Short mmCIF file of C-alpha atoms in Angstrom, two decimals:
data_model
loop_
_atom_site.label_atom_id
_atom_site.label_comp_id
_atom_site.label_asym_id
_atom_site.label_seq_id
_atom_site.Cartn_x
_atom_site.Cartn_y
_atom_site.Cartn_z
CA UNK A 1 -61.25 35.17 17.88
CA UNK A 2 -61.62 31.50 17.00
CA UNK A 3 -60.57 32.24 13.46
CA UNK A 4 -57.41 34.01 14.61
CA UNK A 5 -56.44 31.11 16.89
CA UNK A 6 -57.18 28.62 14.12
CA UNK A 7 -55.14 30.65 11.62
CA UNK A 8 -52.19 30.89 14.04
CA UNK A 9 -52.33 27.16 14.72
CA UNK A 10 -52.30 26.35 11.01
CA UNK A 11 -49.42 28.79 10.43
CA UNK A 12 -47.33 27.27 13.22
CA UNK A 13 -47.97 23.74 11.97
CA UNK A 14 -47.05 24.69 8.40
CA UNK A 15 -43.87 26.57 9.28
CA UNK A 16 -42.72 24.29 12.06
CA UNK A 17 -40.70 25.40 14.99
CA UNK A 18 -38.47 28.31 13.97
CA UNK A 19 -35.57 27.33 16.20
CA UNK A 20 -35.07 23.76 14.95
CA UNK A 21 -31.79 23.29 13.16
CA UNK A 22 -31.99 22.09 9.57
CA UNK A 23 -29.61 19.22 8.82
CA UNK A 24 -26.45 20.15 6.96
CA UNK A 25 -26.69 19.00 3.33
CA UNK A 26 -23.08 19.58 2.31
CA UNK A 27 -20.53 16.78 2.03
CA UNK A 28 -16.93 17.62 2.90
CA UNK A 29 -13.89 15.85 1.43
CA UNK A 30 -11.37 14.87 4.09
CA UNK A 31 -8.94 13.23 1.68
CA UNK A 32 -8.97 12.44 -2.04
CA UNK A 33 -8.02 8.87 -1.23
CA UNK A 34 -9.32 6.59 1.49
CA UNK A 35 -6.03 4.75 2.01
CA UNK A 36 -4.82 4.63 5.58
CA UNK A 37 -8.26 5.01 7.11
CA UNK A 38 -8.68 3.15 10.34
CA UNK A 39 -5.21 1.69 10.11
CA UNK A 40 -5.86 0.07 6.74
CA UNK A 41 -2.65 1.65 5.47
CA UNK A 42 -0.70 -0.29 8.06
CA UNK A 43 0.04 -4.01 8.11
CA UNK A 44 -1.55 -6.51 5.76
CA UNK A 45 -1.18 -9.57 7.95
CA UNK A 46 -2.18 -12.01 5.21
CA UNK A 47 0.38 -10.63 2.76
CA UNK A 48 3.07 -10.54 5.46
CA UNK A 49 2.29 -14.18 6.29
CA UNK A 50 2.76 -15.23 2.65
CA UNK A 51 6.02 -13.27 2.39
CA UNK A 52 7.28 -14.77 5.66
CA UNK A 53 6.67 -18.30 4.45
CA UNK A 54 8.28 -17.60 1.05
CA UNK A 55 11.38 -16.12 2.72
CA UNK A 56 11.63 -19.00 5.16
CA UNK A 57 11.07 -21.68 2.52
CA UNK A 58 13.70 -20.20 0.18
CA UNK A 59 16.40 -20.24 2.89
CA UNK A 60 18.08 -23.08 4.66
CA UNK A 61 16.59 -23.61 8.14
CA UNK A 62 18.76 -22.42 11.05
CA UNK A 63 18.52 -25.89 12.56
CA UNK A 64 21.17 -28.09 10.92
CA UNK A 65 19.14 -31.29 11.34
CA UNK A 66 16.38 -29.94 9.07
CA UNK A 67 17.05 -30.23 5.33
CA UNK A 68 15.90 -27.43 3.04
CA UNK A 69 12.67 -28.34 1.22
CA UNK A 70 11.82 -31.24 3.55
CA UNK A 71 8.63 -31.89 5.51
CA UNK A 72 10.22 -30.70 8.77
CA UNK A 73 11.33 -27.52 6.95
CA UNK A 74 7.70 -26.91 5.94
CA UNK A 75 6.57 -27.47 9.54
CA UNK A 76 9.27 -25.10 10.83
CA UNK A 77 8.29 -22.31 8.41
CA UNK A 78 4.60 -22.85 9.12
CA UNK A 79 5.17 -22.59 12.88
CA UNK A 80 7.39 -19.49 12.73
CA UNK A 81 5.15 -17.62 10.29
CA UNK A 82 1.94 -18.59 12.11
CA UNK A 83 3.33 -17.04 15.30
CA UNK A 84 4.14 -13.80 13.46
CA UNK A 85 0.71 -13.80 11.80
CA UNK A 86 -1.05 -14.28 15.14
CA UNK A 87 0.92 -11.39 16.66
CA UNK A 88 0.01 -9.16 13.71
CA UNK A 89 -3.70 -9.99 14.00
CA UNK A 90 -3.70 -9.43 17.76
CA UNK A 91 -2.00 -6.03 17.34
CA UNK A 92 -4.56 -4.97 14.74
CA UNK A 93 -7.47 -6.08 16.93
CA UNK A 94 -6.05 -4.18 19.89
CA UNK A 95 -5.51 -1.02 17.80
CA UNK A 96 -9.04 -1.28 16.39
CA UNK A 97 -10.54 -1.67 19.87
CA UNK A 98 -8.62 1.39 21.08
CA UNK A 99 -9.78 3.43 18.05
CA UNK A 100 -13.40 2.40 18.54
CA UNK A 101 -13.25 3.28 22.24
CA UNK A 102 -11.65 6.66 21.56
CA UNK A 103 -13.67 7.57 18.48
CA UNK A 104 -17.25 6.77 19.41
CA UNK A 105 -18.08 10.43 18.80
CA UNK A 106 -15.85 13.35 17.96
CA UNK A 107 -16.94 16.92 18.74
CA UNK A 108 -15.67 20.06 17.00
CA UNK A 109 -16.76 23.70 17.15
CA UNK A 110 -16.35 24.34 13.41
CA UNK A 111 -15.96 22.38 10.16
CA UNK A 112 -12.40 23.59 9.48
CA UNK A 113 -11.17 22.20 12.79
CA UNK A 114 -12.93 18.92 12.10
CA UNK A 115 -11.49 18.55 8.60
CA UNK A 116 -7.97 19.43 9.78
CA UNK A 117 -8.08 16.92 12.63
CA UNK A 118 -9.62 14.15 10.52
CA UNK A 119 -7.13 14.70 7.70
CA UNK A 120 -4.21 14.42 10.12
CA UNK A 121 -5.61 11.42 12.00
CA UNK A 122 -6.95 9.17 9.22
CA UNK A 123 -5.36 6.08 10.73
CA UNK A 124 -7.10 6.70 14.05
CA UNK A 125 -10.67 6.86 12.75
CA UNK A 126 -12.92 4.22 11.29
CA UNK A 127 -15.57 4.35 8.59
CA UNK A 128 -18.87 5.11 10.31
CA UNK A 129 -17.37 7.30 13.05
CA UNK A 130 -19.85 9.98 14.09
CA UNK A 131 -18.44 13.51 14.05
CA UNK A 132 -20.41 16.36 15.61
CA UNK A 133 -19.60 19.84 14.29
CA UNK A 134 -21.32 22.72 16.09
CA UNK A 135 -24.21 20.43 17.02
CA UNK A 136 -24.65 18.93 13.53
CA UNK A 137 -23.93 15.22 13.14
CA UNK A 138 -21.77 13.88 10.30
CA UNK A 139 -20.42 10.43 9.55
CA UNK A 140 -17.03 9.45 8.11
CA UNK A 141 -17.57 7.55 4.84
CA UNK A 142 -15.93 6.82 1.51
CA UNK A 143 -17.15 8.34 -1.71
CA UNK A 144 -17.63 6.47 -4.97
CA UNK A 145 -14.14 7.40 -6.14
CA UNK A 146 -12.55 6.13 -2.94
CA UNK A 147 -12.27 9.60 -1.41
CA UNK A 148 -12.66 9.91 2.33
CA UNK A 149 -15.64 12.17 3.07
CA UNK A 150 -17.55 13.68 5.95
CA UNK A 151 -21.23 13.31 5.11
CA UNK A 152 -24.29 14.60 6.97
CA UNK A 153 -25.75 11.88 9.15
CA UNK A 154 -29.32 12.64 8.06
CA UNK A 155 -29.69 13.40 4.37
#
């Protein structure tokens, strides 16, 4: 009897628990390109700031007392474009905070539903977002070629 119990114990230890779920090893492509992920396809505040200043500097100021190309013209353009830049940054921070709050964890019943939703909502998710599909955890990442992928959380 001892031998049977010992054999059963060894067998259970070697085979593990039969009902544990093995981690998914497959990586799914959400999009061939990662552009637009997490709002990155939206505004480039730095580039917009440069363009704003260039446009302002190349035009005569709307205030007649300021001569084009003068020190006050530079101050005027700097002030106007800094305000626009600050607004742009604040909007991006607010959008990012909303995305992070909403996308802590996404749950789907099957992989097709997950891929469809993620493909249609690229701008609403961020790299590193955890996606749970039928109890299996995945993470949104970018592949070596820049593709947007859904990779198993535990490889």
